[in-house]
Tab-separated table of C-alpha atoms in Angstrom:
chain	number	residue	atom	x	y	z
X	1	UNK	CA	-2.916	-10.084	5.816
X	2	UNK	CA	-2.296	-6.984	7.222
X	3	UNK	CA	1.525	-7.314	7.498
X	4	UNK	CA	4.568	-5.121	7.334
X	5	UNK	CA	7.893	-5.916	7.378
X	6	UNK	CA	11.109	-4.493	8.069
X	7	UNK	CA	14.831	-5.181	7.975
X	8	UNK	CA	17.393	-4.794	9.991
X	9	UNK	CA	15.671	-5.633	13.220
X	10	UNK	CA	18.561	-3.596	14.405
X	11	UNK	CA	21.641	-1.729	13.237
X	12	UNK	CA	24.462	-0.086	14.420
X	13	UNK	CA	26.552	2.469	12.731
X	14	UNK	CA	28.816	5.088	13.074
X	15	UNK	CA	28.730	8.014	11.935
X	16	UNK	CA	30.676	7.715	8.569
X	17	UNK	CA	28.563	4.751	7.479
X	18	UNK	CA	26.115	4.729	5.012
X	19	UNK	CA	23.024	2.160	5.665
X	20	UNK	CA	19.842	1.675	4.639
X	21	UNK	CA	16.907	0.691	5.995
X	22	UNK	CA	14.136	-1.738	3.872
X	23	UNK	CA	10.026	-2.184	4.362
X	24	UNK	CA	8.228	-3.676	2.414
X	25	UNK	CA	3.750	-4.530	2.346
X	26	UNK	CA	1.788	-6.923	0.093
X	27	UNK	CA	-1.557	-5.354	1.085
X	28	UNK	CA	-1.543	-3.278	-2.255
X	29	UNK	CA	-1.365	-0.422	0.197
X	30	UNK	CA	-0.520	3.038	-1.703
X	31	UNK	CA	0.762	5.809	0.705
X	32	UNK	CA	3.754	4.395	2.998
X	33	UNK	CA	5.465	6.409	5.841
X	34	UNK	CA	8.716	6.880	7.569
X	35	UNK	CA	8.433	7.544	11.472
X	36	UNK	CA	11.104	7.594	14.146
X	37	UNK	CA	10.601	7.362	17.475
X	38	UNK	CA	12.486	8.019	20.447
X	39	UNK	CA	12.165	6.597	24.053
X	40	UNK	CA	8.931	7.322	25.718
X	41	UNK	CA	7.744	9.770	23.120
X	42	UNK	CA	5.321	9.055	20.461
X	43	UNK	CA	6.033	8.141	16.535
X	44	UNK	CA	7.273	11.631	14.586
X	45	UNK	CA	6.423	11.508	10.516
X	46	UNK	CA	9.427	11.875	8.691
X	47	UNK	CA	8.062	11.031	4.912
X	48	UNK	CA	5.225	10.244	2.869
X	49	UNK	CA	4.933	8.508	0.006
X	50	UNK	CA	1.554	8.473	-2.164
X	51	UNK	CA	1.633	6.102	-5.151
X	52	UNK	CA	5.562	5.946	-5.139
X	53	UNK	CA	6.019	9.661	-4.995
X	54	UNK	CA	7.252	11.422	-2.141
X	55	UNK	CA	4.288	14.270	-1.125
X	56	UNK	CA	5.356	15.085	2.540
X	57	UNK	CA	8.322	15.846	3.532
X	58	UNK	CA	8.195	17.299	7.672
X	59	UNK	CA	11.863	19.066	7.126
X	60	UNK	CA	13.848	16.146	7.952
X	61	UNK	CA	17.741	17.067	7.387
X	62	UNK	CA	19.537	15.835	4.404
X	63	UNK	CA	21.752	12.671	6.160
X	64	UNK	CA	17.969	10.853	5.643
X	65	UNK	CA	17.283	9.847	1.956
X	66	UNK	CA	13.403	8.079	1.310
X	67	UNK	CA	13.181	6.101	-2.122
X	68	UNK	CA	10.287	4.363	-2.512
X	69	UNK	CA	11.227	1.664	-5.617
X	70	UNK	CA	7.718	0.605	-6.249
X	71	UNK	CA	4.578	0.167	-4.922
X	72	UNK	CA	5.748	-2.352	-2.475
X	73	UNK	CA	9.107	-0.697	-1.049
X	74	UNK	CA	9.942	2.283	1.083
X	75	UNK	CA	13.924	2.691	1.522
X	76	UNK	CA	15.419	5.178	3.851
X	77	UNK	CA	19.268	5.758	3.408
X	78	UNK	CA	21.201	6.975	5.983
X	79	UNK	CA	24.750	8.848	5.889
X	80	UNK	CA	26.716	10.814	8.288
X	81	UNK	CA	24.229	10.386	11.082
X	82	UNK	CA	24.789	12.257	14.483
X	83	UNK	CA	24.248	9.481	17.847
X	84	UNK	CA	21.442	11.661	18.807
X	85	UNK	CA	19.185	9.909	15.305
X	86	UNK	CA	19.479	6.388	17.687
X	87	UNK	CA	15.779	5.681	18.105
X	88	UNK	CA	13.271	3.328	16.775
X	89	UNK	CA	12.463	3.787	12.629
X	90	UNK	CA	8.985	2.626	11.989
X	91	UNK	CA	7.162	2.258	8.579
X	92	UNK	CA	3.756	2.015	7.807
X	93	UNK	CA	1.541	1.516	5.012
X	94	UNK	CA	-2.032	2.609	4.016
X	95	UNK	CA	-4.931	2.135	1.795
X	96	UNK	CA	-7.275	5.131	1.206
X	97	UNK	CA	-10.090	1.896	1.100
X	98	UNK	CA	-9.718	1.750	5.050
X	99	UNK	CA	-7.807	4.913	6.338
X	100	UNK	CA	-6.385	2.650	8.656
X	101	UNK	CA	-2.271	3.056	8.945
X	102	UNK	CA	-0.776	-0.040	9.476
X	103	UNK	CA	3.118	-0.287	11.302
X	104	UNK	CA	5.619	-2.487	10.563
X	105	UNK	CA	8.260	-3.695	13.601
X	106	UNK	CA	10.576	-1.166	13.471
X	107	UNK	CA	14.301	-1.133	12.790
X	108	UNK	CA	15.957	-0.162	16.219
X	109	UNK	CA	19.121	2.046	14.890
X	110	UNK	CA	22.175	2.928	17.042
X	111	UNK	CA	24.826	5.239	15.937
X	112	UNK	CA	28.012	5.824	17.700
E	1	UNK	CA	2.681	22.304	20.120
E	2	UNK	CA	0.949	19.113	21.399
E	3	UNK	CA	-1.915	18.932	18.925
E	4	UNK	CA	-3.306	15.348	20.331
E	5	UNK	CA	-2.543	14.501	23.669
E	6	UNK	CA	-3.227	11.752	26.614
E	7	UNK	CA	-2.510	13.559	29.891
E	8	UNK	CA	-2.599	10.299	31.906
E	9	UNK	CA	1.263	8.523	31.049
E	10	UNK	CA	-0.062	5.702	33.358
E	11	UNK	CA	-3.447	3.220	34.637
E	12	UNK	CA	-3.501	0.226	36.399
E	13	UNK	CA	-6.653	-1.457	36.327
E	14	UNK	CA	-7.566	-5.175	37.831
E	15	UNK	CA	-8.268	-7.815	35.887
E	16	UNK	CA	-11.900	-7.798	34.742
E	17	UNK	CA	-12.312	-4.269	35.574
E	18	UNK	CA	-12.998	-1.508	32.845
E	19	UNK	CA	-9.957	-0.017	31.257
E	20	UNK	CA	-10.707	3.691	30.197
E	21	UNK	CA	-7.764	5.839	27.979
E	22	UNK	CA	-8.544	9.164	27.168
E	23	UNK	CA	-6.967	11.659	24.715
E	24	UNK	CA	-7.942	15.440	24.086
E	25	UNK	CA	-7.099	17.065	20.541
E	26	UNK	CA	-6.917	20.940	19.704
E	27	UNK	CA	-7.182	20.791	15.709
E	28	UNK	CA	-11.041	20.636	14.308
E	29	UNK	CA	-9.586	19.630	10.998
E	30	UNK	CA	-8.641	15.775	12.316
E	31	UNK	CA	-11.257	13.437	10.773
E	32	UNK	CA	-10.655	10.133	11.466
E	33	UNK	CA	-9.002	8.856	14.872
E	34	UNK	CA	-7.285	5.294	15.868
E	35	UNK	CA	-5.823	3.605	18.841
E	36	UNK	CA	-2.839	1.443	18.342
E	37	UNK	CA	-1.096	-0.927	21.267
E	38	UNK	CA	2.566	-0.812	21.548
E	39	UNK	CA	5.289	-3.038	23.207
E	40	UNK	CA	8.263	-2.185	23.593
E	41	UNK	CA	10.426	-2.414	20.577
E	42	UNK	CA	8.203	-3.590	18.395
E	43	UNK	CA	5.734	-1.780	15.594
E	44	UNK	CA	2.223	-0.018	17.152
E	45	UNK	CA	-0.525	-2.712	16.606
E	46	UNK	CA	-3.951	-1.400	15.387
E	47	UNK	CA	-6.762	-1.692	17.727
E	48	UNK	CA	-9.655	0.242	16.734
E	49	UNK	CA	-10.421	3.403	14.995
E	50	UNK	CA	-13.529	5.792	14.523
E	51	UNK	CA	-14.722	8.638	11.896
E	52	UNK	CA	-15.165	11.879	12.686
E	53	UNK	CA	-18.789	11.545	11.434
E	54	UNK	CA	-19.551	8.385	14.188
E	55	UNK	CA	-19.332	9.141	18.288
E	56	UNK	CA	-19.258	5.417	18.651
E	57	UNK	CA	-17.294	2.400	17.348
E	58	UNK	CA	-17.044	-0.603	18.795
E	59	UNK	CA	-14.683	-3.908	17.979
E	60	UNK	CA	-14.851	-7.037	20.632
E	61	UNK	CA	-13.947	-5.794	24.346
E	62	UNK	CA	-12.786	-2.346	22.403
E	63	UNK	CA	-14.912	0.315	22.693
E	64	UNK	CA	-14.264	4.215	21.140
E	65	UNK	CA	-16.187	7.058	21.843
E	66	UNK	CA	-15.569	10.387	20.315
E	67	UNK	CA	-17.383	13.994	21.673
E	68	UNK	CA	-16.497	16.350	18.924
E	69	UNK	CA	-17.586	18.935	20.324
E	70	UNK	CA	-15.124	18.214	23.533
E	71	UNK	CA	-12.567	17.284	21.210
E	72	UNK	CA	-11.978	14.033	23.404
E	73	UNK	CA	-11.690	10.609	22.647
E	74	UNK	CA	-11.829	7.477	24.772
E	75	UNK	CA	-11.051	3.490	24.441
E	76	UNK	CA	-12.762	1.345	27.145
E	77	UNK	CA	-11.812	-2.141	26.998
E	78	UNK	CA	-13.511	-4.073	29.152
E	79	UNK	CA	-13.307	-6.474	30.305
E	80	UNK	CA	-9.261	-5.784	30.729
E	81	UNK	CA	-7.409	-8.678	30.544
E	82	UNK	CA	-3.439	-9.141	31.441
E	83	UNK	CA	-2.296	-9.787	27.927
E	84	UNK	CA	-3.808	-6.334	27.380
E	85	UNK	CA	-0.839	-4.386	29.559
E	86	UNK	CA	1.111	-2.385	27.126
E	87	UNK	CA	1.629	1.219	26.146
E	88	UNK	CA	-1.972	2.705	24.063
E	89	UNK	CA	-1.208	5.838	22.044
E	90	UNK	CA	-4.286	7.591	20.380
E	91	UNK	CA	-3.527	9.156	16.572
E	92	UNK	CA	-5.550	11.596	14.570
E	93	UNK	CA	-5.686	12.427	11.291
E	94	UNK	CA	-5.794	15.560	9.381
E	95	UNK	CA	-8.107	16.285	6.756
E	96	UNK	CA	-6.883	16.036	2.966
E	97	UNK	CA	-6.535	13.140	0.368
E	98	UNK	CA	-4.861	9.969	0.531
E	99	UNK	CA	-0.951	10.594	0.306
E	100	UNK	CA	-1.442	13.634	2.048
E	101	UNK	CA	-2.577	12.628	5.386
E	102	UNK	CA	-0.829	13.113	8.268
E	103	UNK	CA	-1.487	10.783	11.212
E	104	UNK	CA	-0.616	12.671	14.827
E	105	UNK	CA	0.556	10.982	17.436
E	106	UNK	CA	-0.760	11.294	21.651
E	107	UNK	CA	1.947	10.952	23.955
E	108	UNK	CA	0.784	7.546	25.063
E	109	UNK	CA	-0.423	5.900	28.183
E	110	UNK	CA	1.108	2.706	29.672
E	111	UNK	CA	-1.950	0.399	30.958
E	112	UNK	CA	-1.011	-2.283	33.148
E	113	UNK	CA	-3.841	-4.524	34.054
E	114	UNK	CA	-3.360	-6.148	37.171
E	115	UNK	CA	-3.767	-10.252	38.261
């Protein structure tokens, strides 16, 4: 089983809302990421998360929150977000047994 | 800067015919390389992936082939099938231990394989 999952599908928020974003993997998978990707361009790393602690952090602004719960979970809150953060949010998890990153669907976020 | 990068955006290739994707990389520190499939709005799929240490891997119709010393990469799939028509982005990894990888994204290449 090499499945991750994701939830919402998709969201829409403005820009006072506060939402989160869940994944989740069952593949005993250690290190988990946070990506966004917008239209035509390829997947940007926002976080990393190595055995539920946060170890890379590419200067993403403050409005995105990670929390990874346990070793199954990866959160990302979201507050005051500008329309211009509308793009796809993929996760992904890994095992340092294969060094192969595995995606989940994606949660396809709209703000207006 | 573009540290991994797939200068072709698009292919069409007939059915049956060999598909080729390349992607070029700038950073000697990448060790490990994959190729994922992507539709739209949905999650990249893994295809096939190869270590720095290997110039070949090879997976069904899914061939990689790595020239270090070119820093190039290249997927053949062959032979290409319609079901295979979707956007292929090449990723590379940097060097370091697990939780501190990064995994760098090409720019992607749209394949459409023709009936």
């Amino acid at each position: 089983d090499t499945e991750v999952t994701q939830t919402p599908k998709h969201l829409v928020m403005g820009m006072t809302n506060k939402k989160s974003l869940k994944c989740e993997q069952h593949m005993g998978h250690r290190a988990m990421y946070w990506y966004k990707q917008k239209a035509k361009k390829p997947p940007e790393l926002m976080f990393v998360y190595s055995y539920e602690k946060l170890s890379i952090n590419e200067s993403v602004p403050s409005r995105f929150s990670p929390e990874c719960p346990n070793s199954s979970l990866l959160n990302l809150h979201l507050h005051a977000l500008q329309p211009e953060d509308s793009a796809l949010y993929l996760c992904a998890s890994s095992s340092p047994l294969t060094d192969t990153q595995y995606f989940g669907p994606g949660t396809r976020l709209t703000v207006l | 800067d573009q540290q991994v990068k797939q200068n072709s955006p698009s292919l069409s290739v007939q059915e049956g015919r060999i598909s080729i994707l390349n992607c070029d990389y700038t950073n000697s520190m990448f060790d490990y390389f994959l190729w994922y499939k992507k539709y739209p709005a949905e999650g990249p799929t893994f295809l096939i992936s190869i270590s720095s240490i290997k110039d070949k891997n090879e997976d069904g119709r899914f061939t990689v082939f790595l020239n270090k010393s070119a820093k190039h990469l290249s997927l053949h799939i062959v032979p290409s099938q319609p079901g295979d028509s979707a956007v292929y982005f090449c990723a590379a990894r940097n060097g370091g231990t697990s939780g501190t990888y990064k995994y760098i994204f090409g720019t992607g290449t749209r394949l459409k394989v023709l009936a």
